[in-house]
């Protein structure tokens, strides 16, 4: 199993550009989520999904869109990049959000810089 | 709103010193508690978790944590640290009132171990 994979590893954008961060998992996990990590802030939840076709907002959803058309993939879209979105983005998945005690597995992260 | 506090931003220890990292959460109901570690340049890995039962939880690499419900705490301990323990440590909570699998993270504690 590859686990949770994310692409790209690094990305530089100009203000106003859009892009999609890719996340895929091959563990047949129903629950997937996106976090951003900023120095001194820990990880903050952006969006999450409890299954294909179901998504919801987390703590910091503004400026981001998600969709979940398959169990395996959970892309994160930046609609119009802003410098405040400079961060490291982590995707995570777990067996099922219905059982809240399941361990979340994290991807390697995408480091995004917005100029 | 639920929150997680980690008391120390940066801890510096010499090898063989004992470690205790504090974590407190604010939620009165049932919680699931986690400690994650992030080694430099890597993604988050689960160190240990508490769901129920024995409040003293043992994890990987000699780490343990104690859940003290009356103090809303879940402190991480290791009797003798090694240089390879240099990393950032995150406490996380999933509360039964939270959105299914979502985790609330503390801001992290950076541990530097001097050889």
PDB file of C-alpha atoms in Angstrom:
ATOM      1  CA  UNK A   1       0.000   0.000   0.000  1.00  0.00           C
ATOM      2  CA  UNK A   2       1.209   3.465  -0.852  1.00  0.00           C
ATOM      3  CA  UNK A   3      -0.874   4.919   1.996  1.00  0.00           C
ATOM      4  CA  UNK A   4      -1.784   8.580   1.595  1.00  0.00           C
ATOM      5  CA  UNK A   5      -0.080  10.334  -1.298  1.00  0.00           C
ATOM      6  CA  UNK A   6      -0.043  14.038  -2.085  1.00  0.00           C
ATOM      7  CA  UNK A   7       1.076  15.965  -5.142  1.00  0.00           C
ATOM      8  CA  UNK A   8       2.830  18.235  -5.712  1.00  0.00           C
ATOM      9  CA  UNK A   9       5.403  18.317  -2.912  1.00  0.00           C
ATOM     10  CA  UNK A  10       6.183  21.982  -3.513  1.00  0.00           C
ATOM     11  CA  UNK A  11       4.338  24.731  -5.350  1.00  0.00           C
ATOM     12  CA  UNK A  12       4.820  28.454  -5.850  1.00  0.00           C
ATOM     13  CA  UNK A  13       1.868  30.525  -6.996  1.00  0.00           C
ATOM     14  CA  UNK A  14       1.242  34.163  -7.721  1.00  0.00           C
ATOM     15  CA  UNK A  15      -1.583  35.977  -5.991  1.00  0.00           C
ATOM     16  CA  UNK A  16      -4.849  35.320  -7.799  1.00  0.00           C
ATOM     17  CA  UNK A  17      -3.813  32.056  -9.426  1.00  0.00           C
ATOM     18  CA  UNK A  18      -5.815  28.910  -8.846  1.00  0.00           C
ATOM     19  CA  UNK A  19      -4.588  25.377  -8.384  1.00  0.00           C
ATOM     20  CA  UNK A  20      -5.553  21.959  -7.094  1.00  0.00           C
ATOM     21  CA  UNK A  21      -3.683  19.976  -4.479  1.00  0.00           C
ATOM     22  CA  UNK A  22      -4.111  16.274  -5.046  1.00  0.00           C
ATOM     23  CA  UNK A  23      -4.638  13.661  -2.356  1.00  0.00           C
ATOM     24  CA  UNK A  24      -5.172   9.957  -2.837  1.00  0.00           C
ATOM     25  CA  UNK A  25      -5.318   6.955  -0.537  1.00  0.00           C
ATOM     26  CA  UNK A  26      -5.357   3.254  -1.343  1.00  0.00           C
ATOM     27  CA  UNK A  27      -6.595   1.964   2.006  1.00  0.00           C
ATOM     28  CA  UNK A  28     -10.309   2.179   1.191  1.00  0.00           C
ATOM     29  CA  UNK A  29     -10.774   4.768   3.931  1.00  0.00           C
ATOM     30  CA  UNK A  30     -14.121   6.503   4.051  1.00  0.00           C
ATOM     31  CA  UNK A  31     -12.964   9.527   6.002  1.00  0.00           C
ATOM     32  CA  UNK A  32     -10.557  12.035   4.452  1.00  0.00           C
ATOM     33  CA  UNK A  33      -9.564  15.504   5.509  1.00  0.00           C
ATOM     34  CA  UNK A  34      -7.315  18.449   4.717  1.00  0.00           C
ATOM     35  CA  UNK A  35      -5.302  20.383   7.281  1.00  0.00           C
ATOM     36  CA  UNK A  36      -3.005  23.347   6.992  1.00  0.00           C
ATOM     37  CA  UNK A  37       0.022  23.698   9.228  1.00  0.00           C
ATOM     38  CA  UNK A  38       1.408  27.110  10.069  1.00  0.00           C
ATOM     39  CA  UNK A  39       4.289  27.884  12.461  1.00  0.00           C
ATOM     40  CA  UNK A  40       3.046  28.157  16.028  1.00  0.00           C
ATOM     41  CA  UNK A  41      -0.535  27.312  15.007  1.00  0.00           C
ATOM     42  CA  UNK A  42      -0.501  23.534  14.906  1.00  0.00           C
ATOM     43  CA  UNK A  43      -2.772  21.893  12.345  1.00  0.00           C
ATOM     44  CA  UNK A  44      -6.113  23.369  11.476  1.00  0.00           C
ATOM     45  CA  UNK A  45      -8.874  21.531   9.665  1.00  0.00           C
ATOM     46  CA  UNK A  46      -9.904  23.000   6.312  1.00  0.00           C
ATOM     47  CA  UNK A  47     -12.453  20.532   4.913  1.00  0.00           C
ATOM     48  CA  UNK A  48     -13.326  16.921   5.463  1.00  0.00           C
ATOM     49  CA  UNK A  49     -15.344  14.147   3.871  1.00  0.00           C
ATOM     50  CA  UNK A  50     -17.028  11.126   5.453  1.00  0.00           C
ATOM     51  CA  UNK A  51     -17.514   9.368   2.141  1.00  0.00           C
ATOM     52  CA  UNK A  52     -17.839   9.794  -1.595  1.00  0.00           C
ATOM     53  CA  UNK A  53     -20.178  12.648  -2.388  1.00  0.00           C
ATOM     54  CA  UNK A  54     -20.172  14.059   1.155  1.00  0.00           C
ATOM     55  CA  UNK A  55     -18.013  16.976   2.246  1.00  0.00           C
ATOM     56  CA  UNK A  56     -18.166  19.540   5.005  1.00  0.00           C
ATOM     57  CA  UNK A  57     -16.275  22.544   6.281  1.00  0.00           C
ATOM     58  CA  UNK A  58     -13.721  22.536   9.015  1.00  0.00           C
ATOM     59  CA  UNK A  59     -12.255  25.362  11.048  1.00  0.00           C
ATOM     60  CA  UNK A  60     -10.685  27.391   8.214  1.00  0.00           C
ATOM     61  CA  UNK A  61     -12.570  26.686   4.948  1.00  0.00           C
ATOM     62  CA  UNK A  62     -12.550  30.129   3.335  1.00  0.00           C
ATOM     63  CA  UNK A  63     -10.745  30.266   0.012  1.00  0.00           C
ATOM     64  CA  UNK A  64     -10.780  26.494  -0.480  1.00  0.00           C
ATOM     65  CA  UNK A  65     -13.099  24.067  -2.240  1.00  0.00           C
ATOM     66  CA  UNK A  66     -13.253  20.300  -2.112  1.00  0.00           C
ATOM     67  CA  UNK A  67     -15.150  17.508  -3.788  1.00  0.00           C
ATOM     68  CA  UNK A  68     -15.179  13.744  -3.287  1.00  0.00           C
ATOM     69  CA  UNK A  69     -16.249  11.872  -6.387  1.00  0.00           C
ATOM     70  CA  UNK A  70     -14.444   8.651  -5.459  1.00  0.00           C
ATOM     71  CA  UNK A  71     -13.409   6.979  -2.226  1.00  0.00           C
ATOM     72  CA  UNK A  72      -9.734   7.235  -3.178  1.00  0.00           C
ATOM     73  CA  UNK A  73      -9.364  10.904  -4.100  1.00  0.00           C
ATOM     74  CA  UNK A  74      -9.971  14.132  -2.209  1.00  0.00           C
ATOM     75  CA  UNK A  75      -8.559  17.167  -4.086  1.00  0.00           C
ATOM     76  CA  UNK A  76      -8.292  20.589  -2.487  1.00  0.00           C
ATOM     77  CA  UNK A  77      -8.808  23.581  -4.761  1.00  0.00           C
ATOM     78  CA  UNK A  78      -7.523  27.069  -4.143  1.00  0.00           C
ATOM     79  CA  UNK A  79      -9.844  29.373  -6.035  1.00  0.00           C
ATOM     80  CA  UNK A  80      -7.773  32.569  -6.019  1.00  0.00           C
ATOM     81  CA  UNK A  81      -4.532  32.177  -4.124  1.00  0.00           C
ATOM     82  CA  UNK A  82      -3.601  34.738  -1.484  1.00  0.00           C
ATOM     83  CA  UNK A  83      -0.350  35.161   0.478  1.00  0.00           C
ATOM     84  CA  UNK A  84      -2.255  34.140   3.627  1.00  0.00           C
ATOM     85  CA  UNK A  85      -2.596  30.688   2.093  1.00  0.00           C
ATOM     86  CA  UNK A  86       1.141  30.142   2.204  1.00  0.00           C
ATOM     87  CA  UNK A  87       1.354  27.030   4.351  1.00  0.00           C
ATOM     88  CA  UNK A  88       2.049  23.319   4.448  1.00  0.00           C
ATOM     89  CA  UNK A  89      -1.013  21.282   3.569  1.00  0.00           C
ATOM     90  CA  UNK A  90      -1.604  17.780   4.874  1.00  0.00           C
ATOM     91  CA  UNK A  91      -4.179  15.303   3.742  1.00  0.00           C
ATOM     92  CA  UNK A  92      -5.288  12.567   6.135  1.00  0.00           C
ATOM     93  CA  UNK A  93      -7.571   9.552   6.017  1.00  0.00           C
ATOM     94  CA  UNK A  94      -9.037   7.015   8.398  1.00  0.00           C
ATOM     95  CA  UNK A  95     -11.323   3.999   8.250  1.00  0.00           C
ATOM     96  CA  UNK A  96     -14.505   5.765   9.094  1.00  0.00           C
ATOM     97  CA  UNK A  97     -15.498   9.020  10.593  1.00  0.00           C
ATOM     98  CA  UNK A  98     -18.403   7.286  12.232  1.00  0.00           C
ATOM     99  CA  UNK A  99     -16.017   5.656  14.669  1.00  0.00           C
ATOM    100  CA  UNK A 100     -14.219   8.639  16.012  1.00  0.00           C
ATOM    101  CA  UNK A 101     -11.414   6.707  17.629  1.00  0.00           C
ATOM    102  CA  UNK A 102      -9.815   5.515  14.426  1.00  0.00           C
ATOM    103  CA  UNK A 103      -6.249   6.586  13.762  1.00  0.00           C
ATOM    104  CA  UNK A 104      -5.756   9.115  11.005  1.00  0.00           C
ATOM    105  CA  UNK A 105      -2.960   8.487   8.507  1.00  0.00           C
ATOM    106  CA  UNK A 106      -1.247  11.552   7.118  1.00  0.00           C
ATOM    107  CA  UNK A 107       0.267  12.227   3.732  1.00  0.00           C
ATOM    108  CA  UNK A 108       3.743  13.757   3.258  1.00  0.00           C
ATOM    109  CA  UNK A 109       2.412  17.274   2.763  1.00  0.00           C
ATOM    110  CA  UNK A 110       2.475  19.963   0.095  1.00  0.00           C
ATOM    111  CA  UNK A 111       4.463  23.122   0.790  1.00  0.00           C
ATOM    112  CA  UNK A 112       2.709  26.031  -0.908  1.00  0.00           C
ATOM    113  CA  UNK A 113       4.091  29.538  -1.272  1.00  0.00           C
ATOM    114  CA  UNK A 114       1.920  32.342  -2.607  1.00  0.00           C
ATOM    115  CA  UNK A 115       3.787  35.446  -3.747  1.00  0.00           C
TER     116      UNK A 115
ATOM    117  CA  UNK B   1     -15.477  25.440  21.428  1.00  0.00           C
ATOM    118  CA  UNK B   2     -13.093  22.594  22.087  1.00  0.00           C
ATOM    119  CA  UNK B   3      -9.434  23.482  22.323  1.00  0.00           C
ATOM    120  CA  UNK B   4      -6.115  21.853  23.080  1.00  0.00           C
ATOM    121  CA  UNK B   5      -3.288  23.594  24.897  1.00  0.00           C
ATOM    122  CA  UNK B   6       0.320  22.541  24.834  1.00  0.00           C
ATOM    123  CA  UNK B   7       2.234  24.379  27.486  1.00  0.00           C
ATOM    124  CA  UNK B   8       5.702  24.443  26.004  1.00  0.00           C
ATOM    125  CA  UNK B   9       6.569  25.864  22.625  1.00  0.00           C
ATOM    126  CA  UNK B  10      10.177  24.648  22.600  1.00  0.00           C
ATOM    127  CA  UNK B  11      11.896  22.240  24.962  1.00  0.00           C
ATOM    128  CA  UNK B  12      15.645  21.662  24.892  1.00  0.00           C
ATOM    129  CA  UNK B  13      17.080  18.622  26.657  1.00  0.00           C
ATOM    130  CA  UNK B  14      20.318  16.722  26.792  1.00  0.00           C
ATOM    131  CA  UNK B  15      20.406  13.065  25.875  1.00  0.00           C
ATOM    132  CA  UNK B  16      19.268  10.747  28.678  1.00  0.00           C
ATOM    133  CA  UNK B  17      17.190  13.478  30.317  1.00  0.00           C
ATOM    134  CA  UNK B  18      13.580  12.715  31.149  1.00  0.00           C
ATOM    135  CA  UNK B  19      10.812  14.310  29.136  1.00  0.00           C
ATOM    136  CA  UNK B  20       7.338  15.445  30.002  1.00  0.00           C
ATOM    137  CA  UNK B  21       5.243  17.476  27.557  1.00  0.00           C
ATOM    138  CA  UNK B  22       2.018  18.934  28.822  1.00  0.00           C
ATOM    139  CA  UNK B  23      -1.333  18.771  27.053  1.00  0.00           C
ATOM    140  CA  UNK B  24      -4.665  20.024  28.332  1.00  0.00           C
ATOM    141  CA  UNK B  25      -7.967  20.016  26.538  1.00  0.00           C
ATOM    142  CA  UNK B  26     -11.242  21.760  27.103  1.00  0.00           C
ATOM    143  CA  UNK B  27     -14.203  19.444  26.721  1.00  0.00           C
ATOM    144  CA  UNK B  28     -16.347  17.898  29.410  1.00  0.00           C
ATOM    145  CA  UNK B  29     -17.573  14.804  27.614  1.00  0.00           C
ATOM    146  CA  UNK B  30     -15.990  11.676  26.216  1.00  0.00           C
ATOM    147  CA  UNK B  31     -12.745  12.252  24.380  1.00  0.00           C
ATOM    148  CA  UNK B  32     -10.244  10.286  22.380  1.00  0.00           C
ATOM    149  CA  UNK B  33      -6.688  11.531  22.784  1.00  0.00           C
ATOM    150  CA  UNK B  34      -3.668  11.280  20.565  1.00  0.00           C
ATOM    151  CA  UNK B  35      -0.028  12.257  20.418  1.00  0.00           C
ATOM    152  CA  UNK B  36       1.514  12.670  16.983  1.00  0.00           C
ATOM    153  CA  UNK B  37       5.172  13.255  16.167  1.00  0.00           C
ATOM    154  CA  UNK B  38       6.611  15.055  13.174  1.00  0.00           C
ATOM    155  CA  UNK B  39      10.302  14.475  12.507  1.00  0.00           C
ATOM    156  CA  UNK B  40      12.079  17.195  10.506  1.00  0.00           C
ATOM    157  CA  UNK B  41      10.831  17.210   6.938  1.00  0.00           C
ATOM    158  CA  UNK B  42       8.422  14.343   7.483  1.00  0.00           C
ATOM    159  CA  UNK B  43       4.690  13.899   7.895  1.00  0.00           C
ATOM    160  CA  UNK B  44       2.846  13.243  11.112  1.00  0.00           C
ATOM    161  CA  UNK B  45       3.054   9.809  12.682  1.00  0.00           C
ATOM    162  CA  UNK B  46       0.966   8.467  15.526  1.00  0.00           C
ATOM    163  CA  UNK B  47       2.907   7.971  18.762  1.00  0.00           C
ATOM    164  CA  UNK B  48       0.078   6.726  20.942  1.00  0.00           C
ATOM    165  CA  UNK B  49      -3.639   7.007  21.515  1.00  0.00           C
ATOM    166  CA  UNK B  50      -6.170   6.734  24.307  1.00  0.00           C
ATOM    167  CA  UNK B  51      -9.737   5.615  23.739  1.00  0.00           C
ATOM    168  CA  UNK B  52     -10.785   4.026  27.032  1.00  0.00           C
ATOM    169  CA  UNK B  53      -9.546   1.708  29.781  1.00  0.00           C
ATOM    170  CA  UNK B  54      -6.137   1.997  31.419  1.00  0.00           C
ATOM    171  CA  UNK B  55      -5.329   5.708  31.581  1.00  0.00           C
ATOM    172  CA  UNK B  56      -1.606   4.988  31.209  1.00  0.00           C
ATOM    173  CA  UNK B  57      -0.976   4.404  27.547  1.00  0.00           C
ATOM    174  CA  UNK B  58       2.242   3.098  26.070  1.00  0.00           C
ATOM    175  CA  UNK B  59       3.247   4.006  22.552  1.00  0.00           C
ATOM    176  CA  UNK B  60       6.104   3.494  20.180  1.00  0.00           C
ATOM    177  CA  UNK B  61       9.757   4.339  20.839  1.00  0.00           C
ATOM    178  CA  UNK B  62       9.406   4.220  24.623  1.00  0.00           C
ATOM    179  CA  UNK B  63       6.848   7.003  24.907  1.00  0.00           C
ATOM    180  CA  UNK B  64       3.896   6.873  27.258  1.00  0.00           C
ATOM    181  CA  UNK B  65       1.088   9.204  28.225  1.00  0.00           C
ATOM    182  CA  UNK B  66      -1.266   9.423  31.147  1.00  0.00           C
ATOM    183  CA  UNK B  67      -4.875  10.494  30.848  1.00  0.00           C
ATOM    184  CA  UNK B  68      -6.036  12.327  33.969  1.00  0.00           C
ATOM    185  CA  UNK B  69      -9.707  13.048  33.462  1.00  0.00           C
ATOM    186  CA  UNK B  70     -10.050  15.308  36.491  1.00  0.00           C
ATOM    187  CA  UNK B  71      -7.304  17.548  35.167  1.00  0.00           C
ATOM    188  CA  UNK B  72      -8.339  17.340  31.502  1.00  0.00           C
ATOM    189  CA  UNK B  73      -4.742  16.398  30.776  1.00  0.00           C
ATOM    190  CA  UNK B  74      -2.874  13.927  28.597  1.00  0.00           C
ATOM    191  CA  UNK B  75       0.822  14.496  29.219  1.00  0.00           C
ATOM    192  CA  UNK B  76       3.484  12.736  27.191  1.00  0.00           C
ATOM    193  CA  UNK B  77       6.496  11.234  28.932  1.00  0.00           C
ATOM    194  CA  UNK B  78       9.710   9.451  28.137  1.00  0.00           C
ATOM    195  CA  UNK B  79      12.212   8.460  30.827  1.00  0.00           C
ATOM    196  CA  UNK B  80      15.339   8.975  28.727  1.00  0.00           C
ATOM    197  CA  UNK B  81      15.375  10.914  25.471  1.00  0.00           C
ATOM    198  CA  UNK B  82      17.688  10.312  22.557  1.00  0.00           C
ATOM    199  CA  UNK B  83      19.005  12.681  19.914  1.00  0.00           C
ATOM    200  CA  UNK B  84      16.703  10.925  17.419  1.00  0.00           C
ATOM    201  CA  UNK B  85      13.678  12.152  19.409  1.00  0.00           C
ATOM    202  CA  UNK B  86      14.298  15.651  18.094  1.00  0.00           C
ATOM    203  CA  UNK B  87      10.971  16.476  16.474  1.00  0.00           C
ATOM    204  CA  UNK B  88       7.762  18.408  16.921  1.00  0.00           C
ATOM    205  CA  UNK B  89       5.079  16.790  19.048  1.00  0.00           C
ATOM    206  CA  UNK B  90       1.378  17.443  18.680  1.00  0.00           C
ATOM    207  CA  UNK B  91      -1.398  16.574  21.077  1.00  0.00           C
ATOM    208  CA  UNK B  92      -4.815  16.063  19.463  1.00  0.00           C
ATOM    209  CA  UNK B  93      -8.321  15.452  20.701  1.00  0.00           C
ATOM    210  CA  UNK B  94     -11.418  14.036  19.134  1.00  0.00           C
ATOM    211  CA  UNK B  95     -14.513  14.785  21.159  1.00  0.00           C
ATOM    212  CA  UNK B  96     -17.796  12.949  20.934  1.00  0.00           C
ATOM    213  CA  UNK B  97     -19.463  16.231  20.160  1.00  0.00           C
ATOM    214  CA  UNK B  98     -17.099  16.933  17.326  1.00  0.00           C
ATOM    215  CA  UNK B  99     -17.659  16.155  13.672  1.00  0.00           C
ATOM    216  CA  UNK B 100     -16.991  12.449  13.528  1.00  0.00           C
ATOM    217  CA  UNK B 101     -13.329  11.820  12.838  1.00  0.00           C
ATOM    218  CA  UNK B 102     -12.149  15.395  13.113  1.00  0.00           C
ATOM    219  CA  UNK B 103      -9.155  16.106  15.299  1.00  0.00           C
ATOM    220  CA  UNK B 104      -8.377  19.299  17.152  1.00  0.00           C
ATOM    221  CA  UNK B 105      -4.644  19.814  17.428  1.00  0.00           C
ATOM    222  CA  UNK B 106      -2.575  21.738  19.884  1.00  0.00           C
ATOM    223  CA  UNK B 107      -0.018  24.176  18.529  1.00  0.00           C
ATOM    224  CA  UNK B 108       2.809  21.730  18.974  1.00  0.00           C
ATOM    225  CA  UNK B 109       5.942  21.480  21.094  1.00  0.00           C
ATOM    226  CA  UNK B 110       9.292  21.441  19.424  1.00  0.00           C
ATOM    227  CA  UNK B 111      11.774  19.154  21.167  1.00  0.00           C
ATOM    228  CA  UNK B 112      15.481  19.586  20.598  1.00  0.00           C
ATOM    229  CA  UNK B 113      17.761  16.949  22.101  1.00  0.00           C
ATOM    230  CA  UNK B 114      21.430  17.830  22.414  1.00  0.00           C
ATOM    231  CA  UNK B 115      23.843  14.938  21.886  1.00  0.00           C
TER     232      UNK B 115
END
